[in-house]
XYZ file of C-alpha atoms in Angstrom:
579
model
C 66.419 -16.852 -14.060
C 62.614 -17.522 -14.216
C 60.619 -14.343 -13.956
C 57.861 -14.278 -11.233
C 54.307 -13.142 -13.038
C 52.387 -10.843 -10.728
C 49.187 -12.585 -11.466
C 46.834 -9.814 -9.214
C 48.438 -6.994 -11.523
C 47.746 -8.793 -14.762
C 44.100 -9.842 -13.754
C 43.687 -6.109 -12.948
C 44.616 -5.157 -16.214
C 42.470 -7.538 -18.218
C 39.480 -6.392 -16.119
C 39.890 -3.239 -16.778
C 40.488 -3.459 -20.646
C 37.312 -5.443 -20.635
C 35.286 -3.430 -18.752
C 36.616 -0.793 -20.815
C 35.975 -2.416 -24.156
C 32.475 -3.467 -22.697
C 31.802 0.504 -21.717
C 32.667 1.273 -25.296
C 30.047 -1.470 -26.817
C 27.554 -0.482 -24.619
C 27.756 3.596 -25.274
C 26.416 4.415 -28.836
C 27.222 7.594 -30.058
C 24.247 10.158 -29.501
C 24.675 12.524 -31.842
C 23.502 13.397 -35.362
C 25.887 11.408 -37.637
C 24.380 8.146 -36.255
C 21.578 8.640 -37.422
C 21.137 10.911 -40.514
C 22.332 8.906 -43.459
C 19.933 6.203 -42.188
C 16.957 8.134 -41.684
C 17.410 9.279 -45.442
C 18.372 5.974 -47.140
C 14.860 4.606 -44.763
C 12.515 7.583 -46.304
C 14.011 7.356 -50.089
C 11.167 6.656 -52.263
C 8.324 7.193 -49.754
C 7.075 10.214 -50.512
C 8.353 11.400 -46.860
C 11.178 14.124 -46.526
C 13.562 14.427 -43.517
C 13.586 18.431 -42.370
C 15.862 18.119 -39.559
C 17.466 15.839 -37.190
C 18.512 17.195 -33.952
C 20.002 15.027 -31.045
C 21.277 15.553 -27.508
C 22.220 13.273 -24.654
C 19.763 14.582 -21.644
C 21.077 13.726 -18.194
C 19.106 13.575 -14.995
C 16.410 14.629 -16.740
C 12.868 15.434 -15.110
C 9.784 14.459 -17.578
C 6.440 16.387 -17.329
C 3.372 14.304 -15.960
C 0.915 12.698 -17.957
C -2.341 10.771 -16.946
C -3.176 9.386 -13.430
C -0.412 6.651 -14.229
C 1.917 9.133 -15.622
C 3.733 10.709 -13.070
C 6.765 12.801 -13.352
C 10.113 10.889 -13.471
C 13.012 12.396 -12.178
C 16.991 11.409 -12.914
C 16.327 10.046 -16.695
C 19.523 9.631 -18.716
C 18.582 9.553 -22.410
C 19.411 9.774 -26.142
C 16.733 12.419 -27.586
C 16.446 12.040 -31.267
C 13.841 15.021 -32.758
C 13.400 14.404 -36.195
C 10.979 16.868 -38.678
C 9.645 15.220 -41.621
C 6.975 16.340 -44.509
C 4.798 14.641 -46.715
C 5.033 14.982 -50.298
C 2.613 17.433 -51.492
C 1.131 18.482 -47.915
C 3.618 21.394 -47.162
C 3.414 19.806 -42.957
C 6.054 19.439 -40.509
C 5.227 16.373 -38.170
C 7.901 16.057 -35.120
C 8.800 12.553 -34.444
C 10.826 12.294 -31.404
C 12.260 9.237 -29.593
C 14.255 8.491 -26.004
C 16.639 5.714 -26.049
C 18.409 4.427 -22.831
C 21.939 5.571 -23.280
C 23.589 2.362 -23.513
C 22.813 -1.277 -24.515
C 22.805 -2.437 -21.358
C 20.378 -0.294 -20.377
C 17.714 -0.988 -22.804
C 15.356 -3.642 -22.589
C 15.596 -4.537 -26.600
C 12.128 -3.733 -27.382
C 10.764 -0.629 -28.501
C 7.410 1.451 -27.474
C 5.382 3.813 -29.835
C 3.145 5.674 -27.444
C -0.427 7.559 -27.817
C -1.534 11.039 -27.465
C -4.279 12.405 -25.560
C -7.558 14.487 -26.265
C -6.263 16.406 -29.526
C -2.738 15.643 -28.902
C -1.486 13.199 -31.386
C 1.220 12.634 -29.159
C 2.065 12.920 -25.679
C 5.794 13.163 -25.459
C 7.677 13.489 -22.489
C 4.306 12.561 -20.548
C 4.128 9.425 -21.826
C 8.348 8.738 -22.832
C 9.646 9.532 -18.926
C 7.802 6.159 -17.833
C 8.883 4.453 -20.944
C 12.522 4.992 -20.750
C 12.500 4.853 -17.123
C 11.720 1.329 -17.557
C 14.183 0.245 -20.077
C 12.685 0.878 -23.374
C 12.999 2.932 -26.633
C 10.082 4.789 -26.944
C 8.503 7.481 -29.587
C 6.113 9.851 -30.060
C 4.885 12.336 -32.509
C 3.323 15.531 -32.816
C 1.393 14.839 -36.203
C 2.070 18.146 -37.682
C -0.023 19.954 -35.300
C 3.118 21.614 -33.408
C 2.594 20.665 -29.929
C 4.992 19.004 -27.980
C 4.076 19.812 -24.265
C 0.094 18.719 -23.882
C -0.879 22.378 -24.417
C -3.128 21.478 -26.977
C -4.951 18.262 -25.300
C -8.588 20.590 -25.299
C -7.717 22.531 -28.510
C -8.660 21.486 -32.089
C -8.084 24.731 -33.357
C -5.207 23.209 -35.820
C -7.399 21.382 -37.575
C -9.202 24.568 -38.763
C -7.710 25.569 -41.808
C -9.351 28.649 -42.930
C -12.457 30.052 -40.514
C -13.759 32.758 -43.005
C -14.233 29.629 -45.536
C -14.862 27.116 -42.729
C -12.373 24.771 -44.335
C -10.749 21.835 -42.986
C -7.135 20.884 -42.794
C -7.185 17.095 -44.051
C -4.108 16.793 -44.087
C -3.230 17.232 -40.619
C -6.767 15.505 -39.704
C -5.040 12.699 -41.785
C -2.323 12.684 -39.486
C -3.809 12.566 -36.241
C -6.200 10.006 -37.290
C -3.704 7.393 -39.011
C -0.599 8.116 -40.726
C 1.699 9.905 -38.347
C 1.241 7.095 -35.790
C 2.693 5.033 -38.943
C 5.334 7.114 -39.415
C 5.986 7.282 -35.727
C 6.813 3.401 -35.745
C 8.664 3.100 -38.670
C 11.000 5.643 -38.000
C 11.061 5.160 -34.515
C 12.443 1.645 -35.130
C 14.857 2.762 -37.598
C 16.088 5.462 -34.917
C 16.271 2.598 -32.699
C 18.247 0.254 -34.718
C 20.460 2.927 -35.821
C 21.472 3.639 -32.314
C 22.125 0.440 -30.926
C 23.219 -1.515 -34.142
C 20.252 -3.963 -33.908
C 16.561 -4.020 -34.145
C 14.152 -4.129 -31.563
C 13.287 -7.650 -30.963
C 9.812 -6.952 -30.344
C 7.521 -4.014 -30.732
C 4.698 -2.490 -29.031
C 1.843 0.263 -28.826
C 0.835 1.733 -25.456
C -1.926 4.561 -25.320
C -4.905 5.469 -23.236
C -8.212 7.460 -24.515
C -7.074 9.253 -28.179
C -3.855 6.788 -27.342
C -6.280 3.585 -27.187
C -8.010 5.026 -30.170
C -5.144 4.952 -32.005
C -4.001 2.077 -30.464
C -7.529 0.445 -32.621
C -6.803 2.063 -36.017
C -3.870 0.105 -35.865
C -5.188 -2.828 -35.216
C -7.937 -2.646 -38.116
C -5.485 -1.538 -40.184
C -1.839 -2.010 -39.477
C -1.228 -4.797 -36.962
C 2.187 -6.299 -38.832
C 3.784 -3.298 -37.516
C 3.892 -4.232 -33.872
C 3.554 -7.361 -31.806
C 1.543 -6.066 -29.282
C -1.316 -3.328 -28.221
C -2.228 -1.987 -25.256
C -4.863 0.504 -25.807
C -7.292 1.631 -22.922
C -10.300 3.232 -22.559
C -10.152 3.746 -26.187
C -11.962 7.412 -27.799
C -13.182 4.649 -30.369
C -16.662 6.018 -32.442
C -14.934 8.998 -32.355
C -17.213 11.531 -33.947
C -20.309 10.029 -31.987
C -17.937 10.236 -28.875
C -17.081 13.800 -28.895
C -20.292 15.160 -29.977
C -22.507 12.942 -27.725
C -20.323 14.639 -25.009
C -22.346 18.433 -25.653
C -25.630 16.326 -24.759
C -25.680 17.398 -20.971
C -25.348 20.979 -22.307
C -28.629 20.740 -24.595
C -30.326 18.923 -22.320
C -30.219 21.889 -19.937
C -30.789 24.202 -22.128
C -33.453 22.827 -23.366
C -35.293 21.740 -20.111
C -34.114 25.173 -18.861
C -33.209 23.779 -15.728
C -29.373 23.757 -14.970
C -28.397 21.764 -12.131
C -25.441 22.671 -9.811
C -22.479 20.588 -9.056
C -23.852 19.824 -5.263
C -27.340 18.935 -7.291
C -25.731 16.431 -9.631
C -23.504 15.022 -6.408
C -26.819 14.360 -4.969
C -28.191 12.430 -7.637
C -24.707 10.302 -8.069
C -24.947 9.593 -4.472
C -28.684 8.263 -4.540
C -27.994 6.172 -7.664
C -24.813 4.876 -5.687
C -27.096 4.425 -2.295
C -29.277 2.222 -4.188
C -27.093 -0.176 -6.850
C -23.975 -0.156 -4.301
C -24.677 -3.257 -2.813
C -25.630 -5.188 -6.329
C -22.373 -6.952 -5.620
C -22.469 -7.893 -2.240
C -20.150 -5.480 -0.910
C -20.514 -1.564 0.034
C -17.572 0.034 -1.597
C -19.086 3.387 -2.897
C -18.762 1.788 -6.102
C -21.292 0.286 -8.626
C -19.878 -2.805 -10.245
C -22.351 -2.898 -12.903
C -24.012 -0.039 -13.679
C -25.859 -1.675 -16.629
C -27.732 -3.668 -13.554
C -28.426 -0.038 -11.756
C -32.182 0.226 -12.113
C -31.592 3.988 -11.255
C -34.980 6.168 -10.641
C -34.026 9.645 -10.370
C -37.829 10.731 -9.777
C -37.827 8.955 -6.635
C -35.822 11.858 -5.172
C -37.976 14.493 -6.204
C -39.226 16.384 -2.985
C -35.777 15.583 -1.196
C -34.493 18.400 0.987
C -30.465 18.983 0.740
C -28.255 21.410 1.613
C -26.107 22.999 -1.351
C -23.274 25.797 -0.632
C -25.104 26.261 2.494
C -28.491 26.939 1.249
C -31.649 24.882 1.219
C -32.427 23.102 -1.820
C -35.443 21.015 -3.159
C -35.030 18.234 -5.583
C -37.352 18.944 -8.377
C -39.283 17.466 -11.037
C -36.867 18.929 -13.627
C -33.764 18.237 -12.065
C -34.695 14.736 -11.927
C -36.214 14.866 -15.815
C -32.495 16.459 -16.959
C -31.125 13.309 -14.843
C -33.173 10.796 -16.638
C -32.600 12.416 -19.732
C -28.584 12.100 -18.986
C -28.875 8.398 -18.008
C -30.396 7.444 -21.003
C -28.285 9.525 -23.543
C -28.652 11.246 -26.743
C -31.915 10.459 -28.535
C -33.738 11.178 -31.520
C -37.458 10.685 -32.577
C -38.220 8.497 -34.304
C -34.757 6.329 -33.852
C -34.145 6.506 -30.125
C -30.797 6.521 -28.541
C -28.116 6.859 -30.841
C -25.006 6.938 -28.173
C -24.646 5.988 -24.302
C -25.444 8.220 -21.435
C -23.775 9.029 -18.149
C -24.025 5.735 -16.214
C -25.656 6.100 -12.489
C -23.171 6.424 -10.019
C -20.950 8.401 -12.279
C -19.610 11.661 -11.838
C -22.391 13.795 -13.675
C -20.697 17.328 -13.436
C -17.567 15.927 -15.637
C -19.823 16.515 -18.470
C -22.940 18.675 -17.192
C -20.835 21.230 -15.564
C -21.702 24.942 -15.309
C -20.734 28.434 -14.101
C -22.689 30.143 -11.715
C -22.455 33.971 -12.055
C -22.509 36.241 -8.694
C -25.859 36.914 -9.054
C -27.410 33.372 -9.145
C -27.166 32.845 -12.889
C -26.316 29.542 -14.371
C -24.707 28.982 -17.511
C -23.340 26.274 -19.435
C -19.749 25.493 -19.312
C -18.982 22.485 -21.591
C -16.190 20.297 -20.800
C -13.025 21.668 -22.748
C -12.538 18.978 -25.361
C -16.145 18.770 -26.168
C -16.051 22.486 -26.536
C -13.017 22.843 -29.096
C -14.893 20.174 -31.229
C -18.178 21.908 -31.408
C -16.615 25.433 -32.294
C -14.198 24.394 -34.743
C -15.187 21.341 -36.476
C -19.083 20.938 -35.890
C -19.889 24.619 -36.724
C -16.088 25.529 -38.071
C -16.509 28.703 -36.260
C -14.009 29.283 -33.242
C -16.069 32.349 -32.112
C -19.770 30.349 -32.054
C -21.894 30.672 -28.901
C -22.681 27.024 -28.683
C -25.827 28.100 -25.638
C -27.765 29.136 -29.337
C -27.520 26.003 -30.865
C -31.105 23.968 -30.353
C -31.682 19.985 -30.909
C -33.092 20.060 -34.404
C -29.479 21.789 -35.447
C -27.182 19.886 -32.872
C -28.420 16.510 -34.856
C -27.890 17.739 -37.858
C -24.744 18.656 -37.514
C -23.859 15.351 -35.997
C -25.114 13.514 -38.922
C -23.060 15.633 -41.103
C -20.029 15.246 -39.394
C -20.351 11.641 -39.277
C -21.084 11.622 -43.028
C -17.932 13.778 -43.461
C -15.360 12.752 -40.845
C -17.051 9.238 -39.833
C -14.572 7.126 -42.105
C -11.719 8.926 -40.772
C -11.779 9.782 -37.028
C -14.235 6.667 -35.951
C -12.412 3.533 -35.912
C -15.015 1.369 -35.599
C -14.505 -1.120 -37.938
C -15.232 -4.354 -36.408
C -13.124 -6.317 -39.089
C -9.962 -7.431 -37.265
C -9.058 -9.932 -39.646
C -5.822 -8.284 -40.108
C -4.831 -8.241 -36.443
C -5.907 -12.039 -36.552
C -3.500 -12.954 -39.039
C -0.771 -11.079 -38.179
C -0.368 -12.552 -34.829
C -0.578 -9.388 -32.495
C -2.082 -9.205 -29.704
C -4.376 -6.257 -28.199
C -5.387 -5.834 -25.141
C -7.619 -3.302 -23.599
C -8.897 -2.381 -20.195
C -11.517 0.473 -19.388
C -13.066 1.482 -16.314
C -16.424 1.825 -15.807
C -16.604 4.721 -14.049
C -14.899 6.676 -16.694
C -16.950 9.794 -17.478
C -15.684 10.910 -20.641
C -15.454 7.549 -22.693
C -18.372 5.321 -21.958
C -17.171 1.781 -20.983
C -20.382 0.472 -23.143
C -18.570 1.848 -26.193
C -16.060 -0.317 -26.007
C -17.989 -3.197 -24.867
C -20.363 -2.387 -27.999
C -17.469 -2.735 -30.380
C -16.028 -5.679 -28.530
C -19.489 -7.352 -28.983
C -19.556 -6.465 -32.824
C -16.171 -7.663 -33.449
C -17.090 -11.054 -31.728
C -20.420 -10.888 -34.222
C -18.215 -10.862 -37.222
C -14.874 -12.470 -36.155
C -16.282 -16.316 -35.060
C -17.596 -15.478 -31.784
C -16.046 -14.521 -27.721
C -13.915 -17.770 -27.994
C -12.085 -16.756 -31.102
C -11.765 -13.211 -30.410
C -10.110 -13.955 -27.206
C -6.727 -15.415 -28.872
C -5.862 -12.011 -30.043
C -8.318 -9.474 -28.405
C -9.371 -9.222 -24.839
C -10.909 -6.560 -22.518
C -10.570 -5.939 -19.069
C -13.649 -3.515 -17.346
C -12.365 -1.654 -14.181
C -14.920 -0.991 -11.381
C -14.704 2.384 -9.643
C -12.015 3.375 -11.949
C -12.359 6.790 -14.107
C -10.277 7.814 -16.855
C -7.131 6.760 -17.949
C -6.469 5.482 -14.292
C -8.228 7.941 -11.936
C -10.922 6.900 -9.699
C -11.640 4.917 -6.082
C -11.259 1.636 -7.918
C -8.022 -0.795 -8.167
C -6.434 0.267 -11.288
C -4.581 -2.146 -13.544
C -0.848 -1.718 -11.925
C 1.048 -4.236 -14.809
C -1.019 -4.125 -17.960
C 1.963 -3.687 -20.278
C 4.127 -6.278 -18.745
C 0.885 -8.427 -19.085
C 0.886 -7.596 -23.056
C 4.438 -8.456 -22.890
C 4.255 -11.913 -21.243
C 1.337 -12.686 -23.925
C 3.176 -12.247 -26.702
C 6.365 -13.590 -25.933
C 5.846 -15.844 -23.594
C 2.419 -17.079 -24.360
C 0.929 -16.418 -20.669
C -2.897 -15.619 -21.821
C -4.499 -13.603 -19.623
C -7.577 -14.674 -18.023
C -7.462 -11.919 -15.222
C -5.678 -8.455 -14.902
C -4.025 -7.377 -11.354
C -5.527 -4.456 -10.056
C -4.829 -2.473 -7.244
C -4.994 1.329 -5.688
C -5.140 2.571 -1.597
C -8.440 3.462 -0.041
C -8.784 6.685 1.893
C -7.561 5.238 4.832
C -4.512 4.293 3.173
C -5.362 0.725 3.391
C -4.368 -1.457 0.260
C -7.460 -2.714 -2.395
C -6.297 -5.411 -4.792
C -8.578 -6.856 -7.529
C -8.483 -9.509 -10.338
C -10.153 -8.259 -12.971
C -11.977 -10.513 -15.127
C -11.583 -11.204 -18.801
C -14.739 -9.617 -21.113
C -17.662 -10.920 -20.099
C -16.596 -12.464 -16.761
C -17.561 -10.218 -14.684
C -16.631 -10.444 -10.450
C -18.498 -11.179 -7.568
C -17.331 -11.685 -3.934
C -17.855 -14.834 -2.603
C -19.050 -13.590 0.895
C -16.002 -14.977 2.824
C -12.931 -12.843 3.771
C -11.586 -9.426 3.456
C -13.377 -7.755 -0.127
C -10.793 -5.742 -0.124
C -8.355 -8.774 -0.988
C -8.682 -10.339 -4.938
C -8.582 -13.716 -3.268
C -12.478 -12.768 -1.674
C -13.813 -12.561 -5.216
C -14.587 -14.472 -8.227
C -15.014 -14.169 -12.162
C -18.834 -15.705 -13.250
C -19.928 -15.632 -15.973
C -17.034 -15.341 -18.570
C -16.363 -16.474 -22.125
C -16.132 -20.329 -22.422
C -13.094 -22.184 -22.245
C -11.926 -25.145 -22.921
C -11.422 -27.592 -19.679
C -7.547 -27.578 -19.142
C -7.915 -23.824 -19.122
C -10.826 -23.897 -16.716
C -9.281 -26.333 -14.604
C -5.770 -24.353 -14.403
C -8.024 -21.046 -13.251
C -9.777 -23.557 -10.627
C -6.289 -24.266 -9.090
C -5.095 -20.932 -9.732
C -8.321 -19.780 -7.564
C -7.923 -22.150 -5.223
C -4.087 -21.148 -4.614
C -5.118 -17.705 -4.089
C -7.989 -18.313 -1.716
C -5.578 -20.320 0.710
C -2.814 -17.655 0.148
C -5.711 -14.628 1.122
C -6.980 -16.970 4.152
C -3.264 -17.676 5.601
C -2.662 -13.594 5.473
C -5.445 -12.918 7.283
C -5.184 -16.012 10.012
C -1.652 -14.924 10.457
C -2.629 -10.979 10.703
C -4.652 -12.054 13.737
C -1.232 -12.425 15.558
C -2.742 -16.139 16.784
C 0.019 -18.087 15.433
C -1.999 -19.675 13.046
C -0.543 -20.260 9.603
C -1.472 -22.481 6.642
C 1.302 -23.932 5.081
């Protein structure tokens, strides 16, 4: 008798079996045994020793908040791998931490090495959270400073080894500058391959501020370690940058005039009032501060209300602002670093304290204050108000001599980056009060001088400036919304970025979009249409491109204009449309 096959039941059995097998293949083992032997094999003979490895699965985890573009992320599920290493002859103890999507199906088959902030070599969960949410295997490091919770962003005391002798911890500074970044990438790749059973097909760097400087270090010295580098608002020229941040405090002391935040804000208002319309749109932003010929002395004699009290704008106040805008300068050499652009928040670096009796005293930016005390003066208890201008520039020169080669990361020779095939993308907010955008622009121009000109450099390094955007994404201007994805497309698809999409929401809740222009191009309002839409702007003054590229750009611009016009017509509710 012929048996009857229950095809439905058989199909269910096969489906369940396949599903179980697939699940097993997609769920690597999140346990120390998965990593230990492979890690020890990797570092054998390298001068690195694995001290410990702690591995644990995390479920429904909430990461901590990082910068403006790094919110706390909830409901994360990942494998956390914490590896402590030491370098031969240093006695350091460096933490490298990786977050890995739990299953192969959740992994995008890439690794993202993440940068630090301030004096933190790495941001850990503040950066890893958003990365693992988006499917990346991601890695961070503390460089041996012992901080994995953002508690030392403004504290560089870890670098002062002996307060009695003023001896710096050169091993930890070396880790912070470069060594731990290389270890992070190499060991992060090993961890990722051991977990998933295959290496990531592409590797990327992602960082802003200190993380941006670290990205430039990799571009200058170790570009072969990654395929793409996203390095925003880079703290390059590091010694000059951090030492120069004390200039506003010194100027107010020298002039014996300490401006309150309200008084500083008035000068900012006057600069915006004068130069906001240079781009044809009144939006509270100065599109190009270098084109703004701001004269603070024109405000002398103005009467304003500050904290409920009548205040007269004096010549002394205007003199302070003039020095802040022009930047640190030393006779007879002139300016030696950038000042504060007109229209920026002067109080970020020129902040003071006002006592109950009205006495005004210095209150330096925290990162700068710790640097001046622990690195410049080698004395955590130093009274910075006693520092005069002669001593200031003397210490500045000495710091460049001792630390410039290690920390400044300002070498314009990008031959290794060019040869490696790695791409680097940078955006920098024009309203950044902590790191002047001109610092990045100057570097880019120096690269062009030694690397064959702007068009040649554009093949592997592109810069975008963001008007109205402050440090690493805050401010009122449209913020780059998909820079990492743009970099990935450049690296993996060959989609060369001529513009960078940016967006924000204004104080009325309206969406504001802009296509940021590849440097040296600048945005220009076309005089027609809603200035809050990217379609109403164009790029002018950019690098010369081959004719085919220019044609593609023109076609894309026409499409965008028509699309924006269609949006506006349809929004009028008149039944008009453009097909």
